[in-house]
Amino acid sequence: MSFGDPNNPYGQPPQQPGPGYGYPQQPGYGYPAAPPVGGQPYGYPGGPAVMPGSVKAARVMLFVLGGLQALAAVLMMAASAWFADQFEDAVQSDGSVSSEDADTIANFGAGVMIVLGVIVLGFALWAILTGAKFSKGRGGVRVSAIIYASVVTLFSVISLLGANVFALISLVLGILIIVFCANKNGSAWFNRPQY
């Protein structure tokens, strides 16, 4: 009696191949299935496929703040000459300052207003460019939005202490941008895998 004869019904049963020999027993053309990514079903990349509503709202708020700051910057630079003329007239009517000194002081004031306008315009561009990168953005865009909103919130509080009630709008928008970018939906959107 031969144990190697596969047609012998009384012989030793054939040995099963060891693990890893032959075709695996998992589905998918002989390859094991990949584990789910981020708890999502097979074939679905981790992270949201569309931008969550809170992140869209933060993006719109960045555009609104950037637009308002750009408008304020242009008005500051355009009004610098008018303020210089008004200041020069006020100082000359006093009579205690010479005409050359009044002109120098007025030009210095206009220069300060133009520099402040350029700084505000830079902040406006920061907000608009950060908002524009939300759709493809990674964690750096999120950090940029949070830092921008923190700076806006700080300056809004300082402005509120100076009795500027309009700073309340930028204070609320800054806080909401921080909250919407730092919450779970913002984290899922900015940390999603990029393919």
mmCIF file with all atom_site columns, N, CA, C and O in Angstrom, residues 12-40:
data_model
loop_
_atom_site.group_PDB
_atom_site.id
_atom_site.type_symbol
_atom_site.label_atom_id
_atom_site.label_alt_id
_atom_site.label_comp_id
_atom_site.label_asym_id
_atom_site.label_entity_id
_atom_site.label_seq_id
_atom_site.pdbx_PDB_ins_code
_atom_site.Cartn_x
_atom_site.Cartn_y
_atom_site.Cartn_z
_atom_site.occupancy
_atom_site.B_iso_or_equiv
_atom_site.pdbx_formal_charge
_atom_site.auth_seq_id
_atom_site.auth_comp_id
_atom_site.auth_asym_id
_atom_site.auth_atom_id
_atom_site.pdbx_PDB_model_num
ATOM 1   N N  . GLN A 1 12 ? -3.194  7.318  3.542  1.00 0.00 ? 12 GLN A N  1
ATOM 2   C CA . GLN A 1 12 ? -3.074  8.506  4.375  1.00 0.00 ? 12 GLN A CA 1
ATOM 3   C C  . GLN A 1 12 ? -3.642  9.704  3.610  1.00 0.00 ? 12 GLN A C  1
ATOM 4   O O  . GLN A 1 12 ? -3.377  9.868  2.423  1.00 0.00 ? 12 GLN A O  1
ATOM 5   N N  . PRO A 1 13 ? -4.420  10.547 4.279  1.00 0.00 ? 13 PRO A N  1
ATOM 6   C CA . PRO A 1 13 ? -4.968  11.727 3.594  1.00 0.00 ? 13 PRO A CA 1
ATOM 7   C C  . PRO A 1 13 ? -3.833  12.661 3.165  1.00 0.00 ? 13 PRO A C  1
ATOM 8   O O  . PRO A 1 13 ? -2.816  12.741 3.833  1.00 0.00 ? 13 PRO A O  1
ATOM 9   N N  . PRO A 1 14 ? -4.026  13.334 2.048  1.00 0.00 ? 14 PRO A N  1
ATOM 10  C CA . PRO A 1 14 ? -2.969  14.229 1.598  1.00 0.00 ? 14 PRO A CA 1
ATOM 11  C C  . PRO A 1 14 ? -2.755  15.372 2.593  1.00 0.00 ? 14 PRO A C  1
ATOM 12  O O  . PRO A 1 14 ? -3.695  15.839 3.235  1.00 0.00 ? 14 PRO A O  1
ATOM 13  N N  . GLN A 1 15 ? -1.533  15.803 2.711  1.00 0.00 ? 15 GLN A N  1
ATOM 14  C CA . GLN A 1 15 ? -1.175  16.898 3.633  1.00 0.00 ? 15 GLN A CA 1
ATOM 15  C C  . GLN A 1 15 ? -1.586  18.245 3.024  1.00 0.00 ? 15 GLN A C  1
ATOM 16  O O  . GLN A 1 15 ? -1.434  18.468 1.833  1.00 0.00 ? 15 GLN A O  1
ATOM 17  N N  . GLN A 1 16 ? -2.094  19.091 3.860  1.00 0.00 ? 16 GLN A N  1
ATOM 18  C CA . GLN A 1 16 ? -2.429  20.454 3.438  1.00 0.00 ? 16 GLN A CA 1
ATOM 19  C C  . GLN A 1 16 ? -1.151  21.282 3.395  1.00 0.00 ? 16 GLN A C  1
ATOM 20  O O  . GLN A 1 16 ? -0.291  21.132 4.267  1.00 0.00 ? 16 GLN A O  1
ATOM 21  N N  . PRO A 1 17 ? -1.018  22.132 2.403  1.00 0.00 ? 17 PRO A N  1
ATOM 22  C CA . PRO A 1 17 ? 0.181   22.971 2.377  1.00 0.00 ? 17 PRO A CA 1
ATOM 23  C C  . PRO A 1 17 ? 0.187   23.922 3.567  1.00 0.00 ? 17 PRO A C  1
ATOM 24  O O  . PRO A 1 17 ? -0.858  24.308 4.095  1.00 0.00 ? 17 PRO A O  1
ATOM 25  N N  . GLY A 1 18 ? 1.353   24.331 3.975  1.00 0.00 ? 18 GLY A N  1
ATOM 26  C CA . GLY A 1 18 ? 1.501   25.237 5.111  1.00 0.00 ? 18 GLY A CA 1
ATOM 27  C C  . GLY A 1 18 ? 0.989   26.630 4.789  1.00 0.00 ? 18 GLY A C  1
ATOM 28  O O  . GLY A 1 18 ? 0.641   26.936 3.651  1.00 0.00 ? 18 GLY A O  1
ATOM 29  N N  . PRO A 1 19 ? 0.950   27.491 5.804  1.00 0.00 ? 19 PRO A N  1
ATOM 30  C CA . PRO A 1 19 ? 0.467   28.859 5.588  1.00 0.00 ? 19 PRO A CA 1
ATOM 31  C C  . PRO A 1 19 ? 1.389   29.603 4.628  1.00 0.00 ? 19 PRO A C  1
ATOM 32  O O  . PRO A 1 19 ? 2.597   29.441 4.642  1.00 0.00 ? 19 PRO A O  1
ATOM 33  N N  . GLY A 1 20 ? 0.798   30.374 3.773  1.00 0.00 ? 20 GLY A N  1
ATOM 34  C CA . GLY A 1 20 ? 1.555   31.145 2.803  1.00 0.00 ? 20 GLY A CA 1
ATOM 35  C C  . GLY A 1 20 ? 1.846   30.393 1.523  1.00 0.00 ? 20 GLY A C  1
ATOM 36  O O  . GLY A 1 20 ? 2.433   30.938 0.605  1.00 0.00 ? 20 GLY A O  1
ATOM 37  N N  . TYR A 1 21 ? 1.427   29.125 1.433  1.00 0.00 ? 21 TYR A N  1
ATOM 38  C CA . TYR A 1 21 ? 1.686   28.333 0.237  1.00 0.00 ? 21 TYR A CA 1
ATOM 39  C C  . TYR A 1 21 ? 0.455   28.347 -0.642 1.00 0.00 ? 21 TYR A C  1
ATOM 40  O O  . TYR A 1 21 ? -0.662  28.144 -0.175 1.00 0.00 ? 21 TYR A O  1
ATOM 41  N N  . GLY A 1 22 ? 0.610   28.562 -1.903 1.00 0.00 ? 22 GLY A N  1
ATOM 42  C CA . GLY A 1 22 ? -0.537  28.562 -2.815 1.00 0.00 ? 22 GLY A CA 1
ATOM 43  C C  . GLY A 1 22 ? -1.273  29.880 -2.764 1.00 0.00 ? 22 GLY A C  1
ATOM 44  O O  . GLY A 1 22 ? -0.706  30.934 -2.522 1.00 0.00 ? 22 GLY A O  1
ATOM 45  N N  . TYR A 1 23 ? -2.561  29.811 -2.987 1.00 0.00 ? 23 TYR A N  1
ATOM 46  C CA . TYR A 1 23 ? -3.383  31.016 -3.018 1.00 0.00 ? 23 TYR A CA 1
ATOM 47  C C  . TYR A 1 23 ? -3.924  31.320 -1.630 1.00 0.00 ? 23 TYR A C  1
ATOM 48  O O  . TYR A 1 23 ? -4.415  30.435 -0.940 1.00 0.00 ? 23 TYR A O  1
ATOM 49  N N  . PRO A 1 24 ? -3.872  32.589 -1.215 1.00 0.00 ? 24 PRO A N  1
ATOM 50  C CA . PRO A 1 24 ? -4.429  32.928 0.092  1.00 0.00 ? 24 PRO A CA 1
ATOM 51  C C  . PRO A 1 24 ? -5.949  32.825 0.077  1.00 0.00 ? 24 PRO A C  1
ATOM 52  O O  . PRO A 1 24 ? -6.584  32.857 -0.971 1.00 0.00 ? 24 PRO A O  1
ATOM 53  N N  . GLN A 1 25 ? -6.517  32.730 1.244  1.00 0.00 ? 25 GLN A N  1
ATOM 54  C CA . GLN A 1 25 ? -7.954  32.526 1.369  1.00 0.00 ? 25 GLN A CA 1
ATOM 55  C C  . GLN A 1 25 ? -8.723  33.841 1.533  1.00 0.00 ? 25 GLN A C  1
ATOM 56  O O  . GLN A 1 25 ? -9.882  33.816 1.882  1.00 0.00 ? 25 GLN A O  1
ATOM 57  N N  . GLN A 1 26 ? -8.087  34.989 1.294  1.00 0.00 ? 26 GLN A N  1
ATOM 58  C CA . GLN A 1 26 ? -8.792  36.264 1.384  1.00 0.00 ? 26 GLN A CA 1
ATOM 59  C C  . GLN A 1 26 ? -9.374  36.628 0.028  1.00 0.00 ? 26 GLN A C  1
ATOM 60  O O  . GLN A 1 26 ? -8.893  36.179 -0.998 1.00 0.00 ? 26 GLN A O  1
ATOM 61  N N  . PRO A 1 27 ? -10.367 37.493 0.030  1.00 0.00 ? 27 PRO A N  1
ATOM 62  C CA . PRO A 1 27 ? -10.965 37.912 -1.237 1.00 0.00 ? 27 PRO A CA 1
ATOM 63  C C  . PRO A 1 27 ? -10.029 38.862 -1.984 1.00 0.00 ? 27 PRO A C  1
ATOM 64  O O  . PRO A 1 27 ? -9.186  39.510 -1.397 1.00 0.00 ? 27 PRO A O  1
ATOM 65  N N  . GLY A 1 28 ? -10.187 38.937 -3.276 1.00 0.00 ? 28 GLY A N  1
ATOM 66  C CA . GLY A 1 28 ? -9.501  39.958 -4.058 1.00 0.00 ? 28 GLY A CA 1
ATOM 67  C C  . GLY A 1 28 ? -8.369  39.441 -4.902 1.00 0.00 ? 28 GLY A C  1
ATOM 68  O O  . GLY A 1 28 ? -7.247  39.906 -4.737 1.00 0.00 ? 28 GLY A O  1
ATOM 69  N N  . TYR A 1 29 ? -8.585  38.501 -5.791 1.00 0.00 ? 29 TYR A N  1
ATOM 70  C CA . TYR A 1 29 ? -7.608  38.033 -6.770 1.00 0.00 ? 29 TYR A CA 1
ATOM 71  C C  . TYR A 1 29 ? -6.311  37.546 -6.129 1.00 0.00 ? 29 TYR A C  1
ATOM 72  O O  . TYR A 1 29 ? -5.236  37.781 -6.613 1.00 0.00 ? 29 TYR A O  1
ATOM 73  N N  . GLY A 1 30 ? -6.414  36.909 -5.018 1.00 0.00 ? 30 GLY A N  1
ATOM 74  C CA . GLY A 1 30 ? -5.243  36.310 -4.408 1.00 0.00 ? 30 GLY A CA 1
ATOM 75  C C  . GLY A 1 30 ? -4.438  37.241 -3.525 1.00 0.00 ? 30 GLY A C  1
ATOM 76  O O  . GLY A 1 30 ? -3.405  36.855 -3.020 1.00 0.00 ? 30 GLY A O  1
ATOM 77  N N  . TYR A 1 31 ? -4.884  38.476 -3.358 1.00 0.00 ? 31 TYR A N  1
ATOM 78  C CA . TYR A 1 31 ? -4.173  39.404 -2.497 1.00 0.00 ? 31 TYR A CA 1
ATOM 79  C C  . TYR A 1 31 ? -5.027  39.709 -1.288 1.00 0.00 ? 31 TYR A C  1
ATOM 80  O O  . TYR A 1 31 ? -6.247  39.829 -1.397 1.00 0.00 ? 31 TYR A O  1
ATOM 81  N N  . PRO A 1 32 ? -4.413  39.870 -0.153 1.00 0.00 ? 32 PRO A N  1
ATOM 82  C CA . PRO A 1 32 ? -5.227  40.213 1.026  1.00 0.00 ? 32 PRO A CA 1
ATOM 83  C C  . PRO A 1 32 ? -5.800  41.624 0.888  1.00 0.00 ? 32 PRO A C  1
ATOM 84  O O  . PRO A 1 32 ? -5.193  42.497 0.273  1.00 0.00 ? 32 PRO A O  1
ATOM 85  N N  . ALA A 1 33 ? -6.966  41.810 1.445  1.00 0.00 ? 33 ALA A N  1
ATOM 86  C CA . ALA A 1 33 ? -7.620  43.110 1.377  1.00 0.00 ? 33 ALA A CA 1
ATOM 87  C C  . ALA A 1 33 ? -6.903  44.082 2.306  1.00 0.00 ? 33 ALA A C  1
ATOM 88  O O  . ALA A 1 33 ? -6.423  43.711 3.369  1.00 0.00 ? 33 ALA A O  1
ATOM 89  N N  . ALA A 1 34 ? -6.829  45.336 1.881  1.00 0.00 ? 34 ALA A N  1
ATOM 90  C CA . ALA A 1 34 ? -6.195  46.372 2.697  1.00 0.00 ? 34 ALA A CA 1
ATOM 91  C C  . ALA A 1 34 ? -7.106  46.705 3.862  1.00 0.00 ? 34 ALA A C  1
ATOM 92  O O  . ALA A 1 34 ? -8.335  46.672 3.737  1.00 0.00 ? 34 ALA A O  1
ATOM 93  N N  . PRO A 1 35 ? -6.519  47.033 5.002  1.00 0.00 ? 35 PRO A N  1
ATOM 94  C CA . PRO A 1 35 ? -7.363  47.428 6.128  1.00 0.00 ? 35 PRO A CA 1
ATOM 95  C C  . PRO A 1 35 ? -8.051  48.750 5.818  1.00 0.00 ? 35 PRO A C  1
ATOM 96  O O  . PRO A 1 35 ? -7.556  49.552 5.033  1.00 0.00 ? 35 PRO A O  1
ATOM 97  N N  . PRO A 1 36 ? -9.200  48.992 6.411  1.00 0.00 ? 36 PRO A N  1
ATOM 98  C CA . PRO A 1 36 ? -9.899  50.255 6.158  1.00 0.00 ? 36 PRO A CA 1
ATOM 99  C C  . PRO A 1 36 ? -9.052  51.437 6.625  1.00 0.00 ? 36 PRO A C  1
ATOM 100 O O  . PRO A 1 36 ? -8.371  51.365 7.621  1.00 0.00 ? 36 PRO A O  1
ATOM 101 N N  . VAL A 1 37 ? -9.132  52.533 5.879  1.00 0.00 ? 37 VAL A N  1
ATOM 102 C CA . VAL A 1 37 ? -8.387  53.738 6.196  1.00 0.00 ? 37 VAL A CA 1
ATOM 103 C C  . VAL A 1 37 ? -9.281  54.656 7.006  1.00 0.00 ? 37 VAL A C  1
ATOM 104 O O  . VAL A 1 37 ? -10.341 55.054 6.552  1.00 0.00 ? 37 VAL A O  1
ATOM 105 N N  . GLY A 1 38 ? -8.832  54.998 8.200  1.00 0.00 ? 38 GLY A N  1
ATOM 106 C CA . GLY A 1 38 ? -9.583  55.944 9.023  1.00 0.00 ? 38 GLY A CA 1
ATOM 107 C C  . GLY A 1 38 ? -10.967 55.459 9.396  1.00 0.00 ? 38 GLY A C  1
ATOM 108 O O  . GLY A 1 38 ? -11.856 56.256 9.617  1.00 0.00 ? 38 GLY A O  1
ATOM 109 N N  . GLY A 1 39 ? -11.183 54.164 9.471  1.00 0.00 ? 39 GLY A N  1
ATOM 110 C CA . GLY A 1 39 ? -12.481 53.638 9.839  1.00 0.00 ? 39 GLY A CA 1
ATOM 111 C C  . GLY A 1 39 ? -13.504 53.707 8.733  1.00 0.00 ? 39 GLY A C  1
ATOM 112 O O  . GLY A 1 39 ? -14.677 53.455 8.949  1.00 0.00 ? 39 GLY A O  1
ATOM 113 N N  . GLN A 1 40 ? -13.088 54.083 7.523  1.00 0.00 ? 40 GLN A N  1
ATOM 114 C CA . GLN A 1 40 ? -14.013 54.192 6.406  1.00 0.00 ? 40 GLN A CA 1
ATOM 115 C C  . GLN A 1 40 ? -14.112 52.852 5.681  1.00 0.00 ? 40 GLN A C  1
ATOM 116 O O  . GLN A 1 40 ? -13.227 52.016 5.795  1.00 0.00 ? 40 GLN A O  1
#
